[in-house]
Amino acid sequence: MRKLSIQDLDLSEQRVFLRVDFNVPIKDGQVTDATRIEAALPTIRYAVERHAKVILASHLGRPKGQRRPELSLAPVAEKLSALLGQSVLFMPDCVGDDVKAAVHALNGGEVALLENLRFHPGEEKNDETFSRQLAALAGLYGNDAFATAHRAHASTVGITRFVRQAAAGLLMQRELEYLSRALNPDHPYVLILGGAKVSDKIPVIQNLLTLADTILIGGAMAYTFLKARGQDVGASLVEDDQLDLARRLLAEAQERGVDLELPVDHVIARLEDEAGSAQVVTGDIPAGFAGVDIGPRTVDRYRSRILSARLVVWNGPMGIFERPPFDHGTVAIARAVADCPGTTIIGGGDSVAAVRQAGVADRLTHVSTGGGATLEFLAGVELPGVAALTDKG
Ligand code: AMP
């Protein structure tokens, strides 16, 4: 990587500001899913073991620049302390004289967590004064919050101008290393795209159309492509304003010799009686019915392509997987990806939830922690939070 890594920094007895992603679900003052906290532990432990004075910072939810007690990171400090097996000093704010004094009093190996960055409007505005206030807490900076690297905020971009060195944390490095393979791929390269909207994934398709050998499309976005090809899609979710673009993408795939596959059969249901009316159809979808999942023949076709890939990248579910039995297609694709002997990379919140639901997350090469950041990376956009890190000398 051309950017400094936390492993390049001399951390001993130094204050390091670590931007992490602790944007976790909290209910009744308890963290209900600690996955994101766990993902940052290797970097935190690395810094603690090297006797750094560790200052952790994150956003939580969307307080829009206001102090909102229900979006306090205090429950996270408690959870982190239990996971780390050492006490975590929780700061009631993220800037100001009191916080500065408290973090300056830290000893090597101690850990502090700042209050929600987004309680201050300067965070999302990437405000210079706020960035300088954050930078006043530490001379060194590490960013492990890959999921927010597509946002130019004070804690991801602004602060980096006012610290001595800004480096990627271990999780950030891992994300960049694996996701880079999607842009410098081994072949055959199979890209699987699903989810609700074509419009969200267009930049990804455009960027990867030159690299992928096969693109397998599922989820609601398949219906926009099928309609663009002249097929009846009944009451399925379609983005009519994307039909022209879908036609162009289909034509471009053909010109480039990319095997762009659309579902050949569908699980369909009447919207007013989803489960009761569910059935499988091949080809056209009758009026009044919506496609809610890919059908079994599609699963077989997609599975055989996935199994012979050397690289699989997957973003977006194949159907309304949150509502079983419409999760069958997504679960079957998750299993196929897990069975693929090549490199397998999953990105995006819903696909990650789906591979967990299928119980195969630990059989994949890389499960990305990013949603929007992963999509932007795959679209070939330079992430501001990565660009802002110090170049390797
Ligand atoms: P995205 O955020 O674009 O990855 O979309 C994920 C959402 O797409 C999930 O909530 C799915 O329920 C939804 N989805 C997938 N397939 C369909 C479908 N055939 N019809 C309606 N929604 C779908």
Coordinates of C-alpha atoms and ligand atoms in Angstrom, one line a residue:
M1 CA 0.0 0.0 0.0
R2 CA 1.2 3.5 -0.8
K3 CA -0.2 4.9 2.5
L4 CA 1.4 4.7 5.9
S5 CA 0.3 1.9 8.1
I6 CA -0.1 2.0 11.8
Q7 CA 2.8 -0.5 11.8
D8 CA 5.0 2.2 10.3
L9 CA 4.5 4.5 13.3
D10 CA 6.6 4.7 16.5
L11 CA 3.7 4.5 18.9
S12 CA 5.5 4.1 22.2
E13 CA 4.3 6.6 24.8
Q14 CA 2.7 8.7 22.0
R15 CA -0.8 9.9 21.9
V16 CA -2.6 8.4 18.9
F17 CA -6.1 9.5 17.8
L18 CA -7.8 6.4 16.3
R19 CA -10.9 7.0 14.2
V20 CA -12.9 3.8 14.6
D21 CA -16.4 2.8 13.5
F22 CA -18.3 2.2 16.7
N23 CA -21.6 3.0 15.0
V24 CA -23.3 0.0 16.7
P25 CA -26.9 -0.7 17.5
I26 CA -27.8 0.2 21.1
K27 CA -31.0 -0.7 23.0
D28 CA -31.8 0.3 26.5
G29 CA -28.2 1.4 27.1
Q30 CA -26.7 -1.9 25.9
V31 CA -24.8 -2.7 22.7
T32 CA -26.9 -5.3 20.9
D33 CA -24.3 -6.2 18.2
A34 CA -20.6 -5.7 18.9
T35 CA -19.3 -6.8 15.5
R36 CA -17.9 -3.4 14.6
I37 CA -16.3 -3.0 18.0
E38 CA -14.7 -6.4 17.6
A39 CA -13.5 -5.5 14.1
A40 CA -11.4 -2.6 15.6
L41 CA -9.9 -4.7 18.4
P42 CA -6.7 -5.8 16.5
T43 CA -5.7 -2.2 15.9
I44 CA -6.5 -1.1 19.4
R45 CA -4.6 -4.1 20.9
Y46 CA -1.7 -3.4 18.6
A47 CA -1.5 0.2 19.8
V48 CA -1.9 -0.8 23.5
E49 CA 0.8 -3.4 23.3
R50 CA 3.2 -0.8 21.9
H51 CA 2.4 1.4 24.9
A52 CA 0.6 4.1 22.9
K53 CA -1.8 6.4 24.7
V54 CA -4.9 5.4 22.7
I55 CA -7.7 8.0 22.1
L56 CA -10.6 6.4 20.3
A57 CA -13.2 8.4 18.4
S58 CA -16.4 7.5 16.5
H59 CA -19.7 8.7 15.4
L60 CA -23.0 7.0 16.4
G61 CA -26.2 7.5 14.5
R62 CA -27.3 10.9 13.1
P63 CA -27.5 13.4 16.0
K64 CA -27.0 16.2 13.3
G65 CA -24.7 18.4 15.4
Q66 CA -26.8 18.2 18.6
R67 CA -26.0 16.5 21.9
R68 CA -28.5 13.6 22.0
P69 CA -28.1 11.5 25.2
E70 CA -29.6 8.4 23.5
L71 CA -26.7 8.6 21.0
S72 CA -24.0 8.7 23.6
L73 CA -21.1 6.3 23.1
A74 CA -21.0 5.6 26.9
P75 CA -22.5 2.1 26.5
V76 CA -19.8 1.4 23.9
A77 CA -17.0 2.3 26.4
E78 CA -18.4 -0.3 28.7
K79 CA -18.6 -3.0 26.1
L80 CA -15.2 -2.2 24.7
S81 CA -13.7 -2.4 28.2
A82 CA -15.2 -5.9 28.6
L83 CA -13.9 -7.0 25.3
L84 CA -10.4 -5.5 25.8
G85 CA -10.1 -6.7 29.4
Q86 CA -9.0 -3.3 30.6
S87 CA -10.7 -0.1 31.7
V88 CA -11.6 2.4 29.0
L89 CA -11.8 6.1 30.1
F90 CA -15.0 7.6 28.7
M91 CA -14.8 11.3 27.9
P92 CA -18.0 13.3 28.1
D93 CA -17.1 15.3 25.0
C94 CA -14.7 14.9 22.1
V95 CA -13.0 18.3 22.2
G96 CA -12.4 21.1 24.7
D97 CA -10.0 21.9 27.5
D98 CA -11.2 19.2 29.9
V99 CA -10.9 16.5 27.3
K100 CA -7.5 17.7 26.3
A101 CA -6.3 17.7 29.9
A102 CA -7.6 14.2 30.5
V103 CA -6.0 12.7 27.4
H104 CA -2.7 14.4 28.1
A105 CA -2.7 12.7 31.5
L106 CA -3.0 9.2 29.9
N107 CA -0.2 6.7 30.4
G108 CA 1.2 4.5 27.8
G109 CA -1.1 1.5 27.2
E110 CA -4.2 3.3 28.5
V111 CA -7.3 3.7 26.4
A112 CA -9.8 6.6 26.3
L113 CA -13.0 6.8 24.2
L114 CA -14.3 10.3 23.2
E115 CA -18.0 11.1 23.1
N116 CA -19.9 11.0 19.7
L117 CA -18.1 13.1 17.2
R118 CA -21.4 14.1 15.5
F119 CA -22.6 15.9 18.6
H120 CA -20.6 18.8 17.0
P121 CA -21.8 20.2 13.6
G122 CA -18.1 20.7 12.7
E123 CA -17.6 17.0 12.2
E124 CA -19.8 16.4 9.2
K125 CA -18.9 19.8 7.8
N126 CA -15.2 18.9 7.9
D127 CA -14.8 22.2 9.7
E128 CA -11.2 23.4 10.0
T129 CA -11.5 24.8 13.6
F130 CA -13.1 21.5 14.8
S131 CA -10.5 19.5 12.9
R132 CA -7.7 21.5 14.7
Q133 CA -9.4 20.9 18.1
L134 CA -9.4 17.1 17.4
A135 CA -5.8 17.2 16.3
A136 CA -4.8 19.0 19.5
L137 CA -5.5 15.8 21.3
A138 CA -2.7 13.7 19.6
G139 CA 0.3 14.0 17.3
L140 CA -0.4 10.7 15.6
Y141 CA -3.5 9.6 13.8
G142 CA -4.8 6.2 12.7
N143 CA -8.0 5.5 10.7
D144 CA -9.7 2.1 11.1
A145 CA -13.1 3.3 10.1
F146 CA -13.3 2.0 6.6
A147 CA -17.1 2.2 6.5
T148 CA -16.9 6.0 6.8
A149 CA -13.9 6.5 4.5
H150 CA -16.1 7.7 1.7
R151 CA -17.1 10.8 3.7
A152 CA -14.9 13.8 4.0
H153 CA -15.5 14.7 7.7
A154 CA -13.3 16.4 10.3
S155 CA -12.3 13.1 11.9
T156 CA -11.6 11.3 8.6
V157 CA -10.1 14.0 6.5
G158 CA -9.7 17.5 8.2
I159 CA -7.7 16.3 11.2
T160 CA -5.1 14.6 9.0
R161 CA -3.7 18.0 8.0
F162 CA -2.9 18.9 11.5
V163 CA -1.2 15.8 12.9
R164 CA 2.4 14.6 12.4
Q165 CA 1.5 11.4 10.6
A166 CA -1.8 9.8 9.5
A167 CA -1.9 6.1 9.0
A168 CA -4.2 3.3 8.1
G169 CA -5.2 0.9 10.9
L170 CA -5.1 -2.9 10.5
L171 CA -8.8 -3.2 9.6
M172 CA -8.5 -0.4 7.0
Q173 CA -5.5 -2.1 5.5
R174 CA -7.2 -5.4 5.3
E175 CA -10.2 -3.8 3.6
L176 CA -8.0 -2.0 1.1
E177 CA -5.9 -5.1 0.4
Y178 CA -8.9 -7.4 -0.3
L179 CA -11.1 -4.9 -2.1
S180 CA -8.1 -3.9 -4.3
R181 CA -8.3 -7.5 -5.7
A182 CA -11.7 -6.6 -7.1
L183 CA -10.0 -3.9 -9.2
N184 CA -6.9 -6.0 -10.1
P185 CA -8.7 -9.3 -10.5
D186 CA -7.8 -13.0 -11.0
H187 CA -9.8 -14.6 -13.7
P188 CA -12.4 -16.0 -14.1
Y189 CA -13.9 -13.0 -12.2
V190 CA -17.6 -13.3 -11.3
L191 CA -19.3 -10.3 -10.0
I192 CA -22.7 -10.8 -8.3
L193 CA -25.0 -7.8 -7.8
G194 CA -28.4 -7.7 -6.2
G195 CA -30.4 -5.5 -3.9
A196 CA -33.2 -3.0 -4.5
K197 CA -31.9 -0.4 -6.8
V198 CA -30.0 -0.4 -10.1
S199 CA -29.2 3.3 -9.7
D200 CA -27.1 2.6 -6.6
K201 CA -25.0 0.0 -8.4
I202 CA -24.6 1.6 -11.8
P203 CA -21.2 3.1 -11.1
V204 CA -20.0 -0.3 -9.9
I205 CA -21.3 -2.0 -13.0
Q206 CA -19.7 0.6 -15.3
N207 CA -16.4 0.3 -13.6
L208 CA -16.3 -3.5 -13.4
L209 CA -17.7 -4.2 -16.8
T210 CA -14.2 -3.8 -18.1
L211 CA -12.8 -6.3 -15.6
A212 CA -15.4 -9.0 -14.8
D213 CA -15.9 -12.0 -17.0
T214 CA -19.4 -12.7 -15.7
I215 CA -21.9 -10.5 -14.0
L216 CA -24.8 -12.3 -12.2
I217 CA -27.7 -10.0 -11.4
G218 CA -30.4 -10.7 -8.9
G219 CA -32.7 -8.9 -6.5
A220 CA -35.1 -6.2 -7.6
M221 CA -32.5 -4.6 -9.8
A222 CA -32.9 -7.6 -12.2
Y223 CA -36.4 -6.5 -13.1
T224 CA -35.2 -3.2 -14.5
F225 CA -32.8 -5.1 -16.8
L226 CA -35.5 -7.7 -17.7
K227 CA -38.0 -5.0 -18.5
A228 CA -35.3 -3.2 -20.6
R229 CA -34.9 -6.4 -22.5
G230 CA -38.7 -6.4 -23.2
Q231 CA -39.8 -9.0 -20.7
D232 CA -43.0 -8.7 -18.7
V233 CA -42.2 -8.1 -15.0
G234 CA -45.7 -7.7 -13.6
A235 CA -45.7 -5.7 -10.4
S236 CA -42.0 -6.2 -9.6
L237 CA -40.0 -3.2 -8.4
V238 CA -38.6 -1.4 -11.5
E239 CA -36.8 1.9 -11.9
D240 CA -38.4 3.2 -15.1
D241 CA -36.0 6.1 -15.3
Q242 CA -33.1 3.7 -15.5
L243 CA -34.4 1.6 -18.4
D244 CA -32.3 3.4 -21.1
L245 CA -29.2 3.0 -19.1
A246 CA -30.0 -0.6 -18.4
R247 CA -30.3 -1.2 -22.2
R248 CA -27.0 0.5 -22.8
L249 CA -25.3 -1.6 -20.1
L250 CA -26.7 -4.8 -21.6
A251 CA -25.4 -3.7 -25.1
E252 CA -22.0 -2.8 -23.7
A253 CA -21.7 -6.1 -21.9
Q254 CA -22.4 -7.9 -25.1
E255 CA -19.9 -5.8 -27.1
R256 CA -17.2 -6.6 -24.5
G257 CA -18.0 -10.3 -24.4
V258 CA -19.0 -10.1 -20.7
D259 CA -21.5 -12.8 -19.7
L260 CA -24.1 -10.7 -18.0
E261 CA -26.7 -13.1 -16.7
L262 CA -30.3 -12.2 -15.6
P263 CA -32.6 -14.6 -13.7
V264 CA -34.4 -17.1 -15.9
D265 CA -37.0 -18.0 -13.3
H266 CA -38.4 -16.2 -10.3
V267 CA -40.2 -16.7 -7.1
I268 CA -43.3 -14.5 -7.5
A269 CA -46.0 -13.4 -5.0
R270 CA -49.0 -11.2 -4.9
L271 CA -48.0 -8.1 -2.9
E272 CA -51.2 -8.3 -0.8
D273 CA -50.7 -12.0 0.1
E274 CA -47.0 -12.6 -0.2
A275 CA -46.4 -16.0 1.3
G276 CA -49.7 -17.5 0.4
S277 CA -49.5 -16.7 -3.3
A278 CA -45.8 -17.5 -3.8
Q279 CA -44.9 -19.7 -6.8
V280 CA -42.1 -20.1 -9.3
V281 CA -42.4 -19.0 -12.9
T282 CA -40.0 -19.2 -15.8
G283 CA -39.7 -16.2 -18.1
D284 CA -42.5 -13.5 -18.0
I285 CA -44.1 -12.5 -14.7
P286 CA -47.9 -12.3 -14.8
A287 CA -49.7 -9.0 -14.0
G288 CA -50.4 -8.5 -10.3
F289 CA -47.4 -10.6 -9.2
A290 CA -44.0 -9.2 -8.1
G291 CA -40.6 -11.0 -8.4
V292 CA -39.4 -11.5 -4.8
D293 CA -36.5 -14.0 -5.2
I294 CA -34.5 -15.7 -7.9
G295 CA -35.9 -19.2 -8.9
P296 CA -34.2 -22.6 -8.5
R297 CA -33.0 -22.8 -12.2
T298 CA -31.4 -19.4 -11.8
V299 CA -29.7 -20.6 -8.6
D300 CA -28.3 -23.6 -10.5
R301 CA -27.0 -21.5 -13.3
Y302 CA -25.4 -18.9 -11.0
R303 CA -24.0 -21.6 -8.7
S304 CA -22.1 -23.3 -11.5
R305 CA -20.5 -20.0 -12.6
I306 CA -19.6 -19.1 -9.0
L307 CA -17.9 -22.5 -8.4
S308 CA -15.6 -22.1 -11.4
A309 CA -14.5 -18.6 -10.5
R310 CA -11.1 -17.6 -9.2
L311 CA -12.5 -14.4 -7.8
V312 CA -16.1 -13.7 -6.6
V313 CA -17.2 -10.2 -5.5
W314 CA -20.8 -10.0 -4.2
N315 CA -22.9 -7.0 -3.2
G316 CA -26.7 -7.1 -2.6
P317 CA -29.2 -9.8 -1.8
M318 CA -31.0 -11.9 -4.5
G319 CA -34.4 -11.3 -3.1
I320 CA -36.4 -10.0 -0.2
F321 CA -34.2 -12.1 2.1
E322 CA -35.4 -10.5 5.3
R323 CA -38.8 -12.2 4.7
P324 CA -38.4 -16.0 4.6
P325 CA -39.1 -18.0 2.5
F326 CA -37.9 -15.3 0.0
D327 CA -34.4 -15.8 1.4
H328 CA -33.8 -19.1 -0.4
G329 CA -32.1 -17.7 -3.4
T330 CA -29.8 -15.4 -1.4
V331 CA -29.0 -18.2 1.0
A332 CA -28.2 -20.6 -1.9
I333 CA -26.0 -18.0 -3.5
A334 CA -24.2 -17.4 -0.1
R335 CA -23.5 -21.2 0.1
A336 CA -22.3 -21.3 -3.5
V337 CA -19.9 -18.4 -2.8
A338 CA -18.7 -20.2 0.4
D339 CA -18.1 -23.4 -1.7
C340 CA -16.1 -21.5 -4.3
P341 CA -12.4 -22.4 -3.9
G342 CA -11.3 -19.0 -5.2
T343 CA -11.1 -15.6 -3.4
T344 CA -14.5 -14.5 -2.2
I345 CA -15.3 -11.0 -1.2
I346 CA -18.6 -9.8 0.2
G347 CA -19.5 -6.1 0.7
G348 CA -22.5 -4.1 1.8
G349 CA -24.6 -4.4 4.9
D350 CA -27.4 -6.6 3.4
S351 CA -25.1 -9.1 1.8
V352 CA -23.2 -9.4 5.0
A353 CA -26.4 -10.0 6.9
A354 CA -27.3 -12.6 4.3
V355 CA -24.0 -14.5 4.6
R356 CA -24.4 -14.5 8.4
Q357 CA -28.0 -15.7 8.0
A358 CA -26.7 -18.6 5.8
G359 CA -24.1 -19.3 8.4
V360 CA -21.2 -19.1 6.0
A361 CA -19.5 -15.8 6.9
D362 CA -16.3 -17.6 8.2
R363 CA -15.9 -19.5 4.9
L364 CA -15.4 -16.4 2.8
T365 CA -12.1 -14.7 2.2
H366 CA -13.2 -11.3 3.2
V367 CA -16.4 -9.8 4.6
S368 CA -16.2 -6.1 4.1
T369 CA -17.4 -3.8 7.0
G370 CA -18.3 -1.0 4.5
G371 CA -21.6 -0.3 2.8
G372 CA -21.4 2.9 0.8
A373 CA -17.6 3.0 1.1
T374 CA -17.3 -0.5 -0.4
L375 CA -19.6 0.4 -3.3
E376 CA -17.6 3.6 -4.0
F377 CA -14.4 1.7 -3.8
L378 CA -15.7 -0.9 -6.3
A379 CA -16.9 2.0 -8.5
G380 CA -13.2 3.1 -8.7
V381 CA -13.7 6.3 -6.7
E382 CA -10.8 7.3 -4.5
L383 CA -12.1 7.4 -0.9
P384 CA -11.4 10.8 0.8
G385 CA -10.5 9.1 4.1
V386 CA -7.9 7.0 2.4
A387 CA -6.5 9.8 0.1
A388 CA -6.0 11.9 3.3
L389 CA -3.6 9.4 4.9
T390 CA 0.1 10.1 4.7
D391 CA 1.9 8.7 1.6
K392 CA 4.6 6.2 2.3
G393 CA 7.9 8.0 1.9
Ligands
AMP1 P1 -29.6 -2.7 -1.4 O1 -29.6 -1.8 -0.2 O2 -29.7 -1.9 -2.7 O3 -28.5 -3.7 -1.4 O4 -31.0 -3.5 -1.3 C1 -31.3 -4.4 -0.3 C2 -32.8 -4.5 -0.3 O5 -33.2 -5.0 -1.5 C3 -33.2 -5.6 0.7 O6 -33.9 -4.9 1.7 C4 -34.1 -6.5 0.0 O7 -35.3 -6.8 0.6 C5 -34.4 -5.7 -1.3 N1 -34.8 -6.6 -2.4 C6 -34.0 -7.5 -2.9 N2 -34.7 -8.2 -3.9 C7 -35.9 -7.6 -4.0 C8 -37.1 -7.8 -4.8 N3 -37.1 -8.7 -5.7 N4 -38.1 -6.9 -4.6 C9 -38.1 -6.0 -3.7 N5 -37.0 -5.7 -2.9 C10 -36.0 -6.5 -3.0

